[in-house]
mmCIF file of N, CA and C in Angstrom:
data_model
loop_
_atom_site.group_PDB
_atom_site.id
_atom_site.type_symbol
_atom_site.label_atom_id
_atom_site.label_comp_id
_atom_site.label_asym_id
_atom_site.label_seq_id
_atom_site.Cartn_x
_atom_site.Cartn_y
_atom_site.Cartn_z
ATOM 1 N N UNK C 1 0.361 -1.742 0.671
ATOM 2 C CA UNK C 1 -0.563 0.102 -0.604
ATOM 3 C C UNK C 1 0.739 1.367 -0.213
ATOM 4 N N UNK C 2 1.843 1.086 0.595
ATOM 5 C CA UNK C 2 3.246 2.655 1.100
ATOM 6 C C UNK C 2 4.133 2.794 -0.086
ATOM 7 N N UNK C 3 4.033 1.442 -0.982
ATOM 8 C CA UNK C 3 4.977 2.020 -2.581
ATOM 9 C C UNK C 3 3.816 2.853 -3.623
ATOM 10 N N UNK C 4 1.929 1.871 -2.944
ATOM 11 C CA UNK C 4 1.578 2.613 -4.256
ATOM 12 C C UNK C 4 0.876 4.735 -3.875
ATOM 13 N N UNK C 5 1.149 4.724 -2.943
ATOM 14 C CA UNK C 5 1.153 6.256 -2.381
ATOM 15 C C UNK C 5 2.200 6.812 -3.006
ATOM 16 N N UNK C 6 3.377 6.101 -2.429
ATOM 17 C CA UNK C 6 4.630 6.408 -2.921
ATOM 18 C C UNK C 6 5.089 7.168 -4.987
ATOM 19 N N UNK C 7 3.983 5.585 -5.410
ATOM 20 C CA UNK C 7 4.186 5.913 -6.670
ATOM 21 C C UNK C 7 3.603 7.318 -7.333
ATOM 22 N N UNK C 8 1.915 6.900 -6.759
ATOM 23 C CA UNK C 8 1.326 7.970 -7.178
ATOM 24 C C UNK C 8 2.066 9.043 -7.009
ATOM 25 N N UNK C 9 2.525 9.790 -5.760
ATOM 26 C CA UNK C 9 3.374 11.026 -4.754
ATOM 27 C C UNK C 9 4.925 10.881 -6.582
ATOM 28 N N UNK C 10 5.220 10.412 -6.965
ATOM 29 C CA UNK C 10 6.005 10.513 -7.226
ATOM 30 C C UNK C 10 5.720 10.676 -9.086
ATOM 31 N N UNK C 11 4.674 9.930 -9.518
ATOM 32 C CA UNK C 11 3.983 11.185 -10.517
ATOM 33 C C UNK C 11 3.136 11.928 -10.319
ATOM 34 N N UNK C 12 2.754 12.449 -9.704
ATOM 35 C CA UNK C 12 2.233 13.866 -9.113
ATOM 36 C C UNK C 12 3.797 14.842 -9.080
ATOM 37 N N UNK C 13 3.760 14.220 -8.935
ATOM 38 C CA UNK C 13 5.378 15.647 -9.198
ATOM 39 C C UNK C 13 5.662 15.917 -10.427
ATOM 40 N N UNK C 14 5.584 14.293 -10.570
ATOM 41 C CA UNK C 14 6.839 14.844 -12.236
ATOM 42 C C UNK C 14 5.665 15.002 -13.039
ATOM 43 N N UNK C 15 4.735 15.312 -12.848
ATOM 44 C CA UNK C 15 3.199 15.830 -13.500
ATOM 45 C C UNK C 15 4.071 17.282 -13.405
ATOM 46 N N UNK C 16 4.169 17.720 -12.329
ATOM 47 C CA UNK C 16 3.821 19.035 -11.691
ATOM 48 C C UNK C 16 5.064 20.024 -12.716
ATOM 49 N N UNK C 17 6.485 19.203 -12.001
ATOM 50 C CA UNK C 17 7.658 19.247 -12.858
ATOM 51 C C UNK C 17 8.047 19.883 -14.398
ATOM 52 N N UNK C 18 6.958 18.754 -15.166
ATOM 53 C CA UNK C 18 6.594 18.481 -16.877
ATOM 54 C C UNK C 18 6.427 19.867 -16.487
ATOM 55 N N UNK C 19 5.733 20.526 -16.623
ATOM 56 C CA UNK C 19 5.177 21.948 -16.977
ATOM 57 C C UNK C 19 4.786 23.696 -16.299
ATOM 58 N N UNK C 20 6.523 22.323 -15.219
ATOM 59 C CA UNK C 20 6.759 23.736 -14.703
ATOM 60 C C UNK C 20 7.410 25.280 -15.290
ATOM 61 N N UNK C 21 7.877 25.142 -16.543
ATOM 62 C CA UNK C 21 8.726 25.683 -17.046
ATOM 63 C C UNK C 21 7.673 26.622 -18.096
ATOM 64 N N UNK C 22 6.520 26.032 -18.613
ATOM 65 C CA UNK C 22 5.151 26.898 -19.602
ATOM 66 C C UNK C 22 4.888 27.809 -17.995
ATOM 67 N N UNK C 23 4.573 27.139 -16.509
ATOM 68 C CA UNK C 23 3.627 28.019 -15.301
ATOM 69 C C UNK C 23 5.143 28.954 -15.256
ATOM 70 N N UNK C 24 6.624 28.989 -15.293
ATOM 71 C CA UNK C 24 7.235 29.923 -15.002
ATOM 72 C C UNK C 24 7.703 31.005 -16.109
ATOM 73 N N UNK C 25 7.360 30.243 -17.381
ATOM 74 C CA UNK C 25 7.291 31.691 -17.881
ATOM 75 C C UNK C 25 6.581 33.222 -18.515
ATOM 76 N N UNK C 26 5.232 31.985 -17.735
ATOM 77 C CA UNK C 26 3.630 32.703 -18.131
ATOM 78 C C UNK C 26 3.448 34.083 -16.747
ATOM 79 N N UNK C 27 4.698 34.586 -17.184
ATOM 80 C CA UNK C 27 4.043 36.344 -15.972
ATOM 81 C C UNK C 27 3.830 37.148 -16.254
ATOM 82 N N UNK C 28 3.673 37.201 -17.721
ATOM 83 C CA UNK C 28 3.200 38.394 -18.116
ATOM 84 C C UNK C 28 0.982 38.651 -18.699
ATOM 85 N N UNK C 29 0.389 37.976 -17.924
ATOM 86 C CA UNK C 29 -0.294 38.172 -18.351
ATOM 87 C C UNK C 29 -1.212 36.019 -19.151
ATOM 88 N N UNK C 30 -2.413 36.491 -19.194
ATOM 89 C CA UNK C 30 -3.013 34.968 -19.123
ATOM 90 C C UNK C 30 -2.766 34.946 -21.485
ATOM 91 N N UNK C 31 -2.470 36.132 -22.094
ATOM 92 C CA UNK C 31 -3.414 36.130 -23.760
ATOM 93 C C UNK C 31 -2.081 36.213 -24.166
ATOM 94 N N UNK C 32 -1.848 35.273 -24.770
ATOM 95 C CA UNK C 32 -0.621 34.790 -26.349
ATOM 96 C C UNK C 32 -0.391 35.740 -26.641
ATOM 97 N N UNK C 33 0.717 36.338 -27.225
ATOM 98 C CA UNK C 33 1.266 37.133 -27.886
ATOM 99 C C UNK C 33 0.952 37.057 -29.140
ATOM 100 N N UNK C 34 1.816 36.024 -29.774
ATOM 101 C CA UNK C 34 1.264 34.625 -30.776
ATOM 102 C C UNK C 34 -0.108 33.933 -29.805
ATOM 103 N N UNK C 35 0.217 33.622 -32.021
ATOM 104 C CA UNK C 35 -0.630 32.880 -32.484
ATOM 105 C C UNK C 35 -0.059 31.855 -32.539
ATOM 106 N N UNK C 36 -0.715 30.105 -32.833
ATOM 107 C CA UNK C 36 -0.342 29.068 -32.817
ATOM 108 C C UNK C 36 0.182 28.938 -34.576
ATOM 109 N N UNK C 37 -0.337 29.581 -35.511
ATOM 110 C CA UNK C 37 0.122 29.657 -37.012
ATOM 111 C C UNK C 37 0.906 30.134 -36.926
ATOM 112 N N UNK C 38 0.711 31.329 -36.660
ATOM 113 C CA UNK C 38 2.215 32.463 -36.167
ATOM 114 C C UNK C 38 3.401 31.919 -35.451
ATOM 115 N N UNK C 39 3.158 30.681 -34.781
ATOM 116 C CA UNK C 39 4.928 30.977 -34.401
ATOM 117 C C UNK C 39 5.010 30.155 -35.266
ATOM 118 N N UNK C 40 3.780 29.277 -35.541
ATOM 119 C CA UNK C 40 4.429 27.925 -36.389
ATOM 120 C C UNK C 40 5.165 28.128 -38.082
ATOM 121 N N UNK C 41 4.799 29.165 -38.728
ATOM 122 C CA UNK C 41 5.321 30.513 -39.186
ATOM 123 C C UNK C 41 6.689 30.946 -39.703
ATOM 124 N N UNK C 42 6.945 31.376 -38.297
ATOM 125 C CA UNK C 42 7.542 32.873 -38.332
ATOM 126 C C UNK C 42 8.899 31.297 -37.871
ATOM 127 N N UNK C 43 8.199 30.525 -36.445
ATOM 128 C CA UNK C 43 9.569 30.361 -36.012
ATOM 129 C C UNK C 43 10.715 29.017 -36.386
ATOM 130 N N UNK C 44 9.237 27.235 -36.841
ATOM 131 C CA UNK C 44 9.313 26.085 -37.329
ATOM 132 C C UNK C 44 9.236 26.388 -39.173
ATOM 133 N N UNK C 45 8.988 26.489 -39.425
ATOM 134 C CA UNK C 45 8.414 27.262 -40.686
ATOM 135 C C UNK C 45 10.050 27.876 -41.001
ATOM 136 N N UNK C 46 10.195 29.656 -40.907
ATOM 137 C CA UNK C 46 10.702 29.940 -40.921
ATOM 138 C C UNK C 46 12.436 29.503 -40.200
ATOM 139 N N UNK C 47 13.277 30.358 -41.070
ATOM 140 C CA UNK C 47 14.671 30.321 -40.024
ATOM 141 C C UNK C 47 14.723 30.701 -38.466
ATOM 142 N N UNK C 48 13.520 31.259 -37.870
ATOM 143 C CA UNK C 48 13.756 31.638 -36.543
ATOM 144 C C UNK C 48 14.491 30.066 -35.638
ATOM 145 N N UNK C 49 13.868 29.663 -35.801
ATOM 146 C CA UNK C 49 14.149 27.920 -34.489
ATOM 147 C C UNK C 49 16.522 27.472 -34.632
ATOM 148 N N UNK C 50 16.177 27.126 -36.740
ATOM 149 C CA UNK C 50 16.974 26.638 -36.799
ATOM 150 C C UNK C 50 18.159 28.014 -37.127
ATOM 151 N N UNK C 51 18.011 29.339 -37.078
ATOM 152 C CA UNK C 51 19.785 29.773 -36.701
ATOM 153 C C UNK C 51 19.358 29.743 -34.562
ATOM 154 N N UNK C 52 18.723 30.094 -33.857
ATOM 155 C CA UNK C 52 18.977 29.743 -32.630
ATOM 156 C C UNK C 52 19.609 28.389 -32.420
ATOM 157 N N UNK C 53 18.666 27.477 -33.056
ATOM 158 C CA UNK C 53 19.473 26.054 -32.677
ATOM 159 C C UNK C 53 20.181 25.542 -32.988
ATOM 160 N N UNK C 54 21.384 26.739 -33.617
ATOM 161 C CA UNK C 54 22.727 26.591 -34.623
ATOM 162 C C UNK C 54 23.538 27.117 -33.530
ATOM 163 N N UNK C 55 23.275 27.686 -33.575
ATOM 164 C CA UNK C 55 23.817 29.181 -32.946
ATOM 165 C C UNK C 55 24.707 29.952 -33.725
ATOM 166 N N UNK C 56 23.825 30.528 -34.576
ATOM 167 C CA UNK C 56 24.194 31.826 -35.475
ATOM 168 C C UNK C 56 22.838 32.502 -35.491
ATOM 169 N N UNK C 57 22.140 32.811 -34.308
ATOM 170 C CA UNK C 57 21.150 33.656 -33.913
ATOM 171 C C UNK C 57 21.418 35.412 -33.348
ATOM 172 N N UNK C 58 20.741 36.119 -33.278
ATOM 173 C CA UNK C 58 21.575 37.273 -32.784
ATOM 174 C C UNK C 58 20.066 37.535 -31.049
ATOM 175 N N UNK C 59 20.977 37.676 -30.318
ATOM 176 C CA UNK C 59 21.030 37.979 -28.774
ATOM 177 C C UNK C 59 18.815 39.040 -28.833
ATOM 178 N N UNK C 60 18.473 39.435 -29.743
ATOM 179 C CA UNK C 60 16.345 39.621 -30.226
ATOM 180 C C UNK C 60 16.557 38.524 -30.868
ATOM 181 N N UNK C 61 16.759 37.345 -31.566
ATOM 182 C CA UNK C 61 16.038 36.855 -32.497
ATOM 183 C C UNK C 61 16.370 35.668 -31.479
ATOM 184 N N UNK C 62 16.919 35.412 -30.099
ATOM 185 C CA UNK C 62 16.134 33.761 -29.393
ATOM 186 C C UNK C 62 15.883 34.465 -29.123
ATOM 187 N N UNK C 63 15.525 36.259 -28.579
ATOM 188 C CA UNK C 63 14.630 36.210 -27.251
ATOM 189 C C UNK C 63 13.420 36.346 -27.453
ATOM 190 N N UNK C 64 12.998 36.494 -29.182
ATOM 191 C CA UNK C 64 11.757 36.271 -29.944
ATOM 192 C C UNK C 64 11.573 35.197 -30.440
ATOM 193 N N UNK C 65 12.505 33.898 -29.857
ATOM 194 C CA UNK C 65 11.559 32.917 -30.586
ATOM 195 C C UNK C 65 11.200 32.426 -28.974
ATOM 196 N N UNK C 66 12.382 33.262 -27.785
ATOM 197 C CA UNK C 66 11.168 32.323 -26.341
ATOM 198 C C UNK C 66 9.630 32.613 -26.339
ATOM 199 N N UNK C 67 10.173 34.331 -26.829
ATOM 200 C CA UNK C 67 8.234 34.213 -26.475
ATOM 201 C C UNK C 67 7.536 33.826 -27.188
ATOM 202 N N UNK C 68 8.660 33.399 -28.293
ATOM 203 C CA UNK C 68 7.619 32.785 -29.375
ATOM 204 C C UNK C 68 6.376 31.489 -28.705
ATOM 205 N N UNK C 69 7.626 30.967 -27.815
ATOM 206 C CA UNK C 69 7.107 29.418 -27.304
ATOM 207 C C UNK C 69 6.454 29.218 -26.211
ATOM 208 N N UNK C 70 7.184 30.669 -25.469
ATOM 209 C CA UNK C 70 6.064 30.771 -24.480
ATOM 210 C C UNK C 70 4.475 30.717 -24.880
ATOM 211 N N UNK C 71 4.277 32.132 -26.190
ATOM 212 C CA UNK C 71 3.376 32.435 -26.613
ATOM 213 C C UNK C 71 2.748 31.110 -27.012
ATOM 214 N N UNK C 72 3.430 30.016 -27.778
ATOM 215 C CA UNK C 72 2.311 28.344 -27.534
ATOM 216 C C UNK C 72 2.782 27.688 -26.925
ATOM 217 N N UNK C 73 2.719 27.792 -25.737
ATOM 218 C CA UNK C 73 2.545 27.630 -24.635
ATOM 219 C C UNK C 73 1.000 28.023 -24.168
ATOM 220 N N UNK C 74 1.465 28.872 -23.973
ATOM 221 C CA UNK C 74 -0.447 29.749 -23.506
ATOM 222 C C UNK C 74 -1.193 29.041 -24.791
ATOM 223 N N UNK C 75 -1.767 28.989 -25.993
ATOM 224 C CA UNK C 75 -2.606 28.349 -27.193
ATOM 225 C C UNK C 75 -2.584 26.834 -26.423
ATOM 226 N N UNK C 76 -4.690 27.257 -26.707
ATOM 227 C CA UNK C 76 -4.585 25.751 -26.454
ATOM 228 C C UNK C 76 -4.518 25.227 -27.792
ATOM 229 N N UNK C 77 -4.750 23.559 -27.485
ATOM 230 C CA UNK C 77 -4.196 22.939 -28.015
ATOM 231 C C UNK C 77 -5.255 22.257 -29.514
ATOM 232 N N UNK C 78 -4.805 23.080 -31.120
ATOM 233 C CA UNK C 78 -6.109 22.728 -32.327
ATOM 234 C C UNK C 78 -6.804 21.816 -31.523
ATOM 235 N N UNK C 79 -6.160 20.657 -31.410
ATOM 236 C CA UNK C 79 -7.107 19.156 -30.997
ATOM 237 C C UNK C 79 -6.353 18.098 -30.204
ATOM 238 N N UNK C 80 -6.200 17.505 -29.420
ATOM 239 C CA UNK C 80 -5.895 16.174 -28.129
ATOM 240 C C UNK C 80 -5.711 16.877 -27.807
ATOM 241 N N UNK C 81 -5.528 16.538 -26.116
ATOM 242 C CA UNK C 81 -5.494 16.864 -24.871
ATOM 243 C C UNK C 81 -4.565 17.499 -24.623
ATOM 244 N N UNK C 82 -4.648 18.363 -23.853
ATOM 245 C CA UNK C 82 -4.107 19.111 -23.496
ATOM 246 C C UNK C 82 -2.761 19.166 -22.049
ATOM 247 N N UNK C 83 -2.383 18.570 -21.544
ATOM 248 C CA UNK C 83 -1.460 17.823 -21.047
ATOM 249 C C UNK C 83 -0.650 17.398 -21.653
ATOM 250 N N UNK C 84 -0.755 16.287 -22.086
ATOM 251 C CA UNK C 84 0.196 16.369 -24.513
ATOM 252 C C UNK C 84 1.102 17.679 -24.543
ATOM 253 N N UNK C 85 0.340 18.892 -24.497
ATOM 254 C CA UNK C 85 0.348 19.766 -24.792
ATOM 255 C C UNK C 85 1.120 20.634 -24.244
ATOM 256 N N UNK C 86 0.985 20.472 -23.314
ATOM 257 C CA UNK C 86 1.904 21.470 -22.240
ATOM 258 C C UNK C 86 3.119 20.490 -21.973
ATOM 259 N N UNK C 87 3.042 19.152 -21.917
ATOM 260 C CA UNK C 87 4.062 19.015 -21.700
ATOM 261 C C UNK C 87 5.022 18.615 -22.341
ATOM 262 N N UNK C 88 4.713 18.877 -23.734
ATOM 263 C CA UNK C 88 5.413 19.203 -25.701
ATOM 264 C C UNK C 88 5.912 20.048 -25.700
ATOM 265 N N UNK C 89 4.687 22.015 -25.267
ATOM 266 C CA UNK C 89 5.546 22.934 -25.451
ATOM 267 C C UNK C 89 6.504 23.451 -23.908
ATOM 268 N N UNK C 90 6.412 22.278 -23.020
ATOM 269 C CA UNK C 90 6.731 22.741 -21.403
ATOM 270 C C UNK C 90 8.512 22.543 -22.539
ATOM 271 N N UNK C 91 9.214 21.443 -22.961
ATOM 272 C CA UNK C 91 10.281 21.282 -22.980
ATOM 273 C C UNK C 91 10.772 22.472 -24.435
ATOM 274 N N UNK C 92 9.434 22.788 -25.147
ATOM 275 C CA UNK C 92 10.472 24.161 -25.738
ATOM 276 C C UNK C 92 10.144 25.239 -25.394
ATOM 277 N N UNK C 93 9.384 25.701 -24.233
ATOM 278 C CA UNK C 93 10.079 26.813 -23.599
ATOM 279 C C UNK C 93 11.513 26.434 -22.165
ATOM 280 N N UNK C 94 11.549 25.576 -21.926
ATOM 281 C CA UNK C 94 12.683 25.402 -20.993
ATOM 282 C C UNK C 94 14.171 25.674 -22.182
ATOM 283 N N UNK C 95 13.102 24.930 -23.441
ATOM 284 C CA UNK C 95 14.452 24.513 -24.672
ATOM 285 C C UNK C 95 14.851 26.336 -24.645
ATOM 286 N N UNK C 96 14.489 27.419 -24.503
ATOM 287 C CA UNK C 96 14.049 28.466 -25.333
ATOM 288 C C UNK C 96 14.567 29.732 -23.798
ATOM 289 N N UNK C 97 14.161 29.201 -23.139
ATOM 290 C CA UNK C 97 14.650 29.765 -22.248
ATOM 291 C C UNK C 97 16.204 29.322 -21.985
ATOM 292 N N UNK C 98 16.596 28.005 -21.745
ATOM 293 C CA UNK C 98 18.145 27.788 -21.586
ATOM 294 C C UNK C 98 18.689 28.573 -23.324
ATOM 295 N N UNK C 99 17.720 28.889 -24.247
ATOM 296 C CA UNK C 99 19.442 29.577 -25.156
ATOM 297 C C UNK C 99 19.448 31.179 -24.798
ATOM 298 N N UNK C 100 18.312 31.404 -23.956
ATOM 299 C CA UNK C 100 18.049 32.940 -23.501
ATOM 300 C C UNK C 100 18.945 32.840 -22.576
ATOM 301 N N UNK C 101 19.848 31.889 -22.058
ATOM 302 C CA UNK C 101 20.278 32.562 -21.227
ATOM 303 C C UNK C 101 21.323 31.819 -21.014
ATOM 304 N N UNK C 102 22.196 31.515 -22.242
ATOM 305 C CA UNK C 102 23.426 31.373 -23.149
ATOM 306 C C UNK C 102 24.499 29.912 -22.760
ATOM 307 N N UNK C 103 23.250 28.840 -22.119
ATOM 308 C CA UNK C 103 23.819 28.011 -21.351
ATOM 309 C C UNK C 103 24.154 27.338 -23.323
ATOM 310 N N UNK C 104 25.072 26.425 -23.062
ATOM 311 C CA UNK C 104 25.863 25.550 -23.524
ATOM 312 C C UNK C 104 25.207 24.409 -24.752
ATOM 313 N N UNK C 105 24.084 23.701 -24.340
ATOM 314 C CA UNK C 105 23.727 23.177 -24.726
ATOM 315 C C UNK C 105 21.400 22.792 -25.151
ATOM 316 N N UNK C 106 21.763 23.883 -25.457
ATOM 317 C CA UNK C 106 20.651 25.215 -26.059
ATOM 318 C C UNK C 106 19.947 24.547 -26.996
ATOM 319 N N UNK C 107 21.000 24.495 -28.109
ATOM 320 C CA UNK C 107 20.636 24.062 -29.543
ATOM 321 C C UNK C 107 20.329 22.382 -29.477
ATOM 322 N N UNK C 108 21.076 21.618 -28.535
ATOM 323 C CA UNK C 108 20.592 20.336 -28.504
ATOM 324 C C UNK C 108 19.152 19.902 -27.939
ATOM 325 N N UNK C 109 19.136 20.848 -27.092
ATOM 326 C CA UNK C 109 17.619 21.056 -26.823
ATOM 327 C C UNK C 109 16.720 21.403 -27.458
ATOM 328 N N UNK C 110 16.939 22.891 -27.707
ATOM 329 C CA UNK C 110 16.251 22.886 -28.905
ATOM 330 C C UNK C 110 15.357 22.644 -30.021
ATOM 331 N N UNK C 111 17.131 21.040 -30.464
ATOM 332 C CA UNK C 111 16.548 20.320 -31.456
ATOM 333 C C UNK C 111 15.650 19.652 -30.871
ATOM 334 N N UNK C 112 15.916 19.150 -30.315
ATOM 335 C CA UNK C 112 14.908 17.958 -29.364
ATOM 336 C C UNK C 112 13.271 18.267 -28.956
ATOM 337 N N UNK C 113 13.399 19.376 -28.715
ATOM 338 C CA UNK C 113 12.098 19.709 -28.077
ATOM 339 C C UNK C 113 11.774 20.460 -29.083
ATOM 340 N N UNK C 114 11.489 20.186 -29.965
ATOM 341 C CA UNK C 114 10.934 20.567 -31.573
ATOM 342 C C UNK C 114 10.731 19.373 -32.654
ATOM 343 N N UNK C 115 10.606 18.500 -32.283
ATOM 344 C CA UNK C 115 10.256 17.460 -33.113
ATOM 345 C C UNK C 115 8.544 17.629 -33.415
ATOM 346 N N UNK C 116 8.601 18.375 -35.174
ATOM 347 C CA UNK C 116 7.476 18.394 -35.534
ATOM 348 C C UNK C 116 6.508 17.018 -35.016
ATOM 349 N N UNK C 117 7.161 15.145 -35.004
ATOM 350 C CA UNK C 117 6.063 14.932 -35.774
ATOM 351 C C UNK C 117 5.005 14.613 -34.534
ATOM 352 N N UNK C 118 6.199 14.163 -33.026
ATOM 353 C CA UNK C 118 5.900 13.738 -32.432
ATOM 354 C C UNK C 118 4.556 15.240 -31.016
ATOM 355 N N UNK C 119 4.695 16.177 -31.869
ATOM 356 C CA UNK C 119 3.337 17.531 -31.522
ATOM 357 C C UNK C 119 2.070 16.748 -33.186
ATOM 358 N N UNK C 120 2.211 16.819 -34.222
ATOM 359 C CA UNK C 120 1.773 17.092 -34.881
ATOM 360 C C UNK C 120 0.823 16.414 -34.863
ATOM 361 N N UNK C 121 1.412 14.920 -34.448
ATOM 362 C CA UNK C 121 0.706 13.552 -35.045
ATOM 363 C C UNK C 121 -0.799 13.409 -33.303
ATOM 364 N N UNK C 122 -0.783 13.793 -32.744
ATOM 365 C CA UNK C 122 -1.714 14.440 -31.270
ATOM 366 C C UNK C 122 -2.443 15.423 -31.556
ATOM 367 N N UNK C 123 -2.330 17.147 -32.677
ATOM 368 C CA UNK C 123 -2.372 18.120 -32.057
ATOM 369 C C UNK C 123 -2.382 19.040 -33.211
ATOM 370 N N UNK C 124 -2.031 19.003 -34.142
ATOM 371 C CA UNK C 124 -2.613 18.912 -35.049
ATOM 372 C C UNK C 124 -3.494 18.535 -35.933
ATOM 373 N N UNK C 125 -4.419 19.687 -36.781
ATOM 374 C CA UNK C 125 -5.785 19.403 -36.791
ATOM 375 C C UNK C 125 -6.038 19.226 -38.418
ATOM 376 N N UNK C 126 -6.812 17.713 -38.613
ATOM 377 C CA UNK C 126 -6.539 17.010 -39.562
ATOM 378 C C UNK C 126 -7.798 18.136 -40.934
#
């Protein structure tokens, strides 16, 4: 019985930590600055994410990408479960914050978190 309770508490704590980056970055109100389509067009399809992940971006570009990723995490998923959306976008926000802070592994984190298929298979509208 204790093992079940402990396991449940560990799962609950893990779920809290997954959503923590998105919540921590949510300090400027509830309304997102960018819509999902705009983030997809400018950051993912455009050169912004690739420039930042490759280390070729200016400080302004890095800040803009982070702001876009925070906005993405605030948007509602077009389809699928919100818990999955928060986990996937939370990883993007965490990677964007690492880039803003100039961490060495930020590029790797961005490349890993920006796996298009992982998000699109669950959340892209048909």
